GROMACS .gro file of C-alpha atoms in nm:
model
  251
    1MET     CA    1   0.000   0.000   0.000
    2THR     CA    2   0.284   0.240   0.086
    3LYS     CA    3   0.452   0.247  -0.256
    4PRO     CA    4   0.135   0.332  -0.454
    5ILE     CA    5   0.053   0.609  -0.207
    6LEU     CA    6   0.402   0.763  -0.235
    7ALA     CA    7   0.398   0.744  -0.613
    8THR     CA    8   0.060   0.903  -0.642
    9LEU     CA    9   0.148   1.177  -0.393
   10LEU     CA   10   0.431   1.271  -0.628
   11LEU     CA   11   0.177   1.297  -0.909
   12LEU     CA   12  -0.036   1.524  -0.693
   13THR     CA   13   0.263   1.742  -0.614
   14LEU     CA   14   0.339   1.776  -0.985
   15ALA     CA   15  -0.022   1.866  -1.058
   16VAL     CA   16  -0.041   2.129  -0.786
   17GLY     CA   17   0.286   2.282  -0.903
   18LEU     CA   18   0.163   2.309  -1.258
   19GLN     CA   19  -0.169   2.445  -1.142
   20ALA     CA   20   0.008   2.722  -0.954
   21GLN     CA   21   0.190   2.849  -1.262
   22PRO     CA   22   0.061   3.178  -1.407
   23ALA     CA   23  -0.215   3.109  -1.659
   24LYS     CA   24  -0.213   3.317  -1.977
   25GLN     CA   25  -0.573   3.256  -2.077
   26VAL     CA   26  -0.819   3.123  -1.820
   27LYS     CA   27  -1.188   3.069  -1.889
   28GLU     CA   28  -1.409   3.069  -1.581
   29VAL     CA   29  -1.704   2.828  -1.602
   30THR     CA   30  -1.985   2.729  -1.362
   31GLN     CA   31  -2.134   2.381  -1.400
   32LEU     CA   32  -2.353   2.121  -1.231
   33TRP     CA   33  -2.235   1.757  -1.218
   34THR     CA   34  -2.466   1.475  -1.119
   35GLY     CA   35  -2.361   1.110  -1.093
   36TYR     CA   36  -2.470   0.766  -0.978
   37PHE     CA   37  -2.222   0.494  -0.874
   38ALA     CA   38  -2.298   0.129  -0.797
   39GLN     CA   39  -2.061  -0.151  -0.705
   40THR     CA   40  -2.223  -0.496  -0.692
   41ARG     CA   41  -2.041  -0.795  -0.545
   42LEU     CA   42  -2.152  -1.118  -0.711
   43SER     CA   43  -1.917  -1.363  -0.538
   44ASP     CA   44  -1.601  -1.367  -0.326
   45GLN     CA   45  -1.394  -1.284  -0.637
   46TRP     CA   46  -1.623  -1.112  -0.890
   47GLY     CA   47  -1.835  -0.798  -0.906
   48LEU     CA   48  -1.979  -0.532  -1.136
   49TRP     CA   49  -1.906  -0.159  -1.157
   50THR     CA   50  -2.157   0.093  -1.294
   51ASP     CA   51  -2.162   0.473  -1.300
   52VAL     CA   52  -2.372   0.724  -1.493
   53HIS     CA   53  -2.321   1.101  -1.525
   54LEU     CA   54  -2.488   1.413  -1.661
   55ARG     CA   55  -2.304   1.747  -1.667
   56THR     CA   56  -2.418   2.093  -1.768
   57LYS     CA   57  -2.227   2.349  -1.974
   58GLU     CA   58  -2.230   2.688  -1.803
   59ASN     CA   59  -2.428   2.884  -1.545
   60LEU     CA   60  -2.523   2.561  -1.364
   61LEU     CA   61  -2.842   2.480  -1.555
   62SER     CA   62  -2.790   2.592  -1.916
   63ASP     CA   63  -2.777   2.295  -2.155
   64LEU     CA   64  -2.581   1.972  -2.120
   65SER     CA   65  -2.208   1.931  -2.181
   66GLN     CA   66  -2.151   1.559  -2.124
   67GLY     CA   67  -2.326   1.233  -2.059
   68ILE     CA   68  -2.125   0.928  -1.947
   69VAL     CA   69  -2.215   0.561  -1.897
   70ARG     CA   70  -1.936   0.345  -1.755
   71VAL     CA   71  -1.941  -0.028  -1.678
   72GLY     CA   72  -1.673  -0.269  -1.558
   73LEU     CA   73  -1.598  -0.618  -1.432
   74MET     CA   74  -1.432  -0.623  -1.089
   75TYR     CA   75  -1.201  -0.887  -0.943
   76TYR     CA   76  -1.157  -0.883  -0.564
   77LEU     CA   77  -0.802  -0.957  -0.453
   78ASN     CA   78  -0.944  -0.928  -0.101
   79ASP     CA   79  -1.216  -0.730   0.077
   80HIS     CA   80  -1.014  -0.408   0.051
   81THR     CA   81  -0.845  -0.430  -0.290
   82LYS     CA   82  -1.000  -0.487  -0.631
   83LEU     CA   83  -0.909  -0.473  -0.998
   84THR     CA   84  -1.151  -0.349  -1.263
   85ALA     CA   85  -1.155  -0.348  -1.643
   86GLY     CA   86  -1.438  -0.196  -1.841
   87PHE     CA   87  -1.573   0.038  -2.105
   88ALA     CA   88  -1.720   0.387  -2.099
   89TYR     CA   89  -1.929   0.568  -2.358
   90VAL     CA   90  -1.909   0.947  -2.346
   91ASN     CA   91  -2.142   1.179  -2.535
   92HIS     CA   92  -2.011   1.533  -2.581
   93PHE     CA   93  -2.324   1.735  -2.646
   94PRO     CA   94  -2.318   2.009  -2.917
   95ALA     CA   95  -2.053   2.270  -2.841
   96GLU     CA   96  -1.800   2.496  -3.012
   97GLY     CA   97  -1.669   2.325  -3.325
   98HIS     CA   98  -1.969   2.091  -3.348
   99THR     CA   99  -2.262   2.315  -3.260
  100ASN     CA  100  -2.525   2.105  -3.439
  101ILE     CA  101  -2.409   1.754  -3.355
  102SER     CA  102  -2.289   1.550  -3.058
  103GLN     CA  103  -1.940   1.400  -3.050
  104PRO     CA  104  -1.907   1.039  -2.926
  105GLU     CA  105  -1.610   0.902  -2.735
  106HIS     CA  106  -1.528   0.536  -2.660
  107ARG     CA  107  -1.313   0.477  -2.355
  108PRO     CA  108  -1.178   0.137  -2.241
  109TRP     CA  109  -1.037   0.161  -1.887
  110GLN     CA  110  -0.847  -0.038  -1.622
  111GLN     CA  111  -0.823   0.033  -1.252
  112ILE     CA  112  -0.688  -0.077  -0.915
  113GLN     CA  113  -0.881   0.042  -0.610
  114TRP     CA  114  -0.812   0.032  -0.234
  115HIS     CA  115  -1.041   0.087   0.067
  116ASN     CA  116  -0.951   0.149   0.431
  117ASN     CA  117  -1.268   0.180   0.640
  118GLY     CA  118  -1.286   0.244   1.010
  119PRO     CA  119  -1.532   0.396   1.260
  120LYS     CA  120  -1.359   0.737   1.253
  121SER     CA  121  -1.259   0.765   0.889
  122ARG     CA  122  -1.297   0.614   0.544
  123LEU     CA  123  -1.024   0.627   0.283
  124MET     CA  124  -1.061   0.528  -0.081
  125GLN     CA  125  -0.809   0.559  -0.363
  126TRP     CA  126  -0.776   0.436  -0.717
  127ILE     CA  127  -0.536   0.450  -1.007
  128ARG     CA  128  -0.713   0.437  -1.344
  129LEU     CA  129  -0.576   0.406  -1.698
  130GLU     CA  130  -0.797   0.519  -1.988
  131GLU     CA  131  -0.763   0.468  -2.364
  132ARG     CA  132  -0.970   0.742  -2.527
  133TYR     CA  133  -1.109   0.720  -2.882
  134ARG     CA  134  -1.277   1.052  -2.961
  135ARG     CA  135  -1.460   1.083  -3.294
  136ARG     CA  136  -1.312   1.336  -3.534
  137ILE     CA  137  -1.516   1.644  -3.630
  138LEU     CA  138  -1.562   1.758  -3.991
  139ASN     CA  139  -1.763   2.075  -3.930
  140ASP     CA  140  -2.041   2.217  -3.712
  141SER     CA  141  -2.290   1.964  -3.845
  142GLU     CA  142  -2.087   1.658  -3.949
  143LEU     CA  143  -1.865   1.396  -3.794
  144ALA     CA  144  -1.551   1.292  -3.982
  145GLU     CA  145  -1.423   0.939  -4.032
  146GLY     CA  146  -1.196   0.792  -3.764
  147TYR     CA  147  -1.100   0.881  -3.411
  148ASN     CA  148  -0.838   1.085  -3.226
  149TYR     CA  149  -0.663   0.861  -2.973
  150GLY     CA  150  -0.523   0.956  -2.635
  151THR     CA  151  -0.412   0.783  -2.315
  152ARG     CA  152  -0.471   0.923  -1.970
  153ILE     CA  153  -0.384   0.811  -1.616
  154ARG     CA  154  -0.588   0.925  -1.316
  155TYR     CA  155  -0.527   0.909  -0.942
  156ASN     CA  156  -0.820   0.963  -0.708
  157LEU     CA  157  -0.803   1.001  -0.328
  158MET     CA  158  -1.114   1.038  -0.111
  159ALA     CA  159  -1.137   1.072   0.267
  160ALA     CA  160  -1.450   1.095   0.481
  161PHE     CA  161  -1.477   1.188   0.850
  162PRO     CA  162  -1.800   1.158   1.056
  163LEU     CA  163  -1.949   1.478   1.195
  164THR     CA  164  -2.229   1.321   1.403
  165LYS     CA  165  -2.255   1.050   1.667
  166LYS     CA  166  -2.413   0.810   1.417
  167GLY     CA  167  -2.085   0.802   1.226
  168PHE     CA  168  -2.127   0.611   0.900
  169ALA     CA  169  -2.450   0.445   1.011
  170PRO     CA  170  -2.783   0.545   0.848
  171GLY     CA  171  -2.862   0.906   0.932
  172GLY     CA  172  -2.496   0.996   0.985
  173LEU     CA  173  -2.334   1.305   0.834
  174SER     CA  174  -1.969   1.322   0.729
  175LEU     CA  175  -1.714   1.564   0.586
  176VAL     CA  176  -1.585   1.450   0.247
  177LEU     CA  177  -1.255   1.559   0.088
  178ASN     CA  178  -1.164   1.436  -0.259
  179ASP     CA  179  -0.883   1.513  -0.502
  180GLU     CA  180  -0.826   1.359  -0.845
  181VAL     CA  181  -0.539   1.438  -1.080
  182HIS     CA  182  -0.533   1.351  -1.453
  183LEU     CA  183  -0.215   1.319  -1.661
  184ASN     CA  184  -0.200   1.275  -2.039
  185LEU     CA  185   0.045   1.016  -2.177
  186GLY     CA  186   0.197   0.959  -2.520
  187ARG     CA  187   0.432   1.113  -2.774
  188LYS     CA  188   0.161   1.332  -2.926
  189VAL     CA  189   0.118   1.520  -2.601
  190VAL     CA  190   0.336   1.831  -2.627
  191TYR     CA  191   0.212   2.105  -2.394
  192ASN     CA  192  -0.036   1.948  -2.154
  193HIS     CA  193   0.098   1.633  -1.991
  194PHE     CA  194  -0.089   1.772  -1.692
  195ASP     CA  195  -0.453   1.754  -1.796
  196GLN     CA  196  -0.657   1.856  -1.494
  197ASN     CA  197  -0.701   1.851  -1.118
  198ARG     CA  198  -1.035   1.808  -0.942
  199PHE     CA  199  -1.067   1.911  -0.578
  200PHE     CA  200  -1.395   1.850  -0.395
  201VAL     CA  201  -1.516   1.943  -0.048
  202GLY     CA  202  -1.865   1.858   0.069
  203LEU     CA  203  -2.092   1.655   0.292
  204GLY     CA  204  -2.194   1.291   0.282
  205TYR     CA  205  -2.526   1.174   0.422
  206GLN     CA  206  -2.590   0.805   0.491
  207LEU     CA  207  -2.933   0.734   0.344
  208GLY     CA  208  -2.890   0.367   0.433
  209ARG     CA  209  -2.626   0.115   0.530
  210HIS     CA  210  -2.510   0.084   0.169
  211THR     CA  211  -2.628   0.419   0.024
  212THR     CA  212  -2.452   0.754   0.053
  213LEU     CA  213  -2.551   1.091  -0.093
  214GLN     CA  214  -2.272   1.344  -0.143
  215GLY     CA  215  -2.308   1.711  -0.228
  216GLY     CA  216  -2.069   2.001  -0.233
  217TYR     CA  217  -1.828   2.218  -0.430
  218MET     CA  218  -1.567   2.097  -0.680
  219ASN     CA  219  -1.297   2.307  -0.844
  220LEU     CA  220  -1.167   2.168  -1.172
  221PHE     CA  221  -0.855   2.331  -1.316
  222GLN     CA  222  -0.765   2.209  -1.665
  223GLN     CA  223  -0.483   2.284  -1.907
  224LEU     CA  224  -0.589   2.256  -2.272
  225ALA     CA  225  -0.382   2.115  -2.557
  226ALA     CA  226  -0.256   2.458  -2.668
  227GLY     CA  227  -0.061   2.485  -2.344
  228ASN     CA  228  -0.144   2.849  -2.268
  229GLN     CA  229  -0.521   2.801  -2.239
  230TYR     CA  230  -0.688   2.687  -1.919
  231ARG     CA  231  -1.036   2.623  -1.783
  232ASN     CA  232  -1.131   2.688  -1.422
  233LEU     CA  233  -1.461   2.518  -1.341
  234HIS     CA  234  -1.664   2.607  -1.032
  235THR     CA  235  -1.886   2.304  -1.000
  236ALA     CA  236  -2.180   2.203  -0.784
  237ARG     CA  237  -2.145   1.824  -0.752
  238VAL     CA  238  -2.416   1.580  -0.639
  239PHE     CA  239  -2.329   1.207  -0.641
  240LEU     CA  240  -2.519   0.903  -0.513
  241PHE     CA  241  -2.317   0.594  -0.416
  242GLN     CA  242  -2.454   0.243  -0.357
  243THR     CA  243  -2.294  -0.093  -0.281
  244PHE     CA  244  -2.467  -0.428  -0.316
  245ASP     CA  245  -2.359  -0.771  -0.196
  246LEU     CA  246  -2.540  -1.059  -0.367
  247ARG     CA  247  -2.342  -1.338  -0.203
  248LYS     CA  248  -2.542  -1.596  -0.017
  249PRO     CA  249  -2.493  -1.577   0.360
  250THR     CA  250  -2.289  -1.858   0.510
  251ASN     CA  251  -2.428  -2.057   0.802
   0.00000   0.00000   0.00000
């Protein structure tokens, strides 16, 4: 566990350093992100991952920017560590450069995930590799043949701390801190090996033993391919998390 944590902390340090550099052109954007996550354990070794997202463009509620459906097959190394491989379909709704048509993206992905859960804190982290096939654009109303390919690695760290006596039991309220850094890989990446950093602070409410609702503020700082252009997203984020265990109880 120690080596992955140290390696990923170095990635975070790199991301924060790049984020702190003076930005030449920064576009400020306000968005709303909603998401649903489900992890279903089928047996001691196997499980299913599902998450679905809808995101707006600007000013919180004006039009949609992205829709994402992601599925995966999980393999449990133990109760706290699991491997996942899956596929995501991303729909980029009409925007600049393709104002009359949506742009599809196909995204195979692989991940290792760790959990450390206790009565006074919960820690979750993952390292995810994505292969991104984004459809080429011909003009505002037409897609072109073929796809632009890119590879990205992501590190996500989430910590939750109970704020009420109920802790993580139903009815409990917790403080949630989350940071995720994205790095672009490959020879074609020239100016933006650092892609983006997402920092979230909010509250988690235990709707049930296996259901958590999170809401709060996320800042997303992204460097675009040109190198001197950045986006700074002020985002209201609402996510619902569920876990299911379909294993038969042992006597």
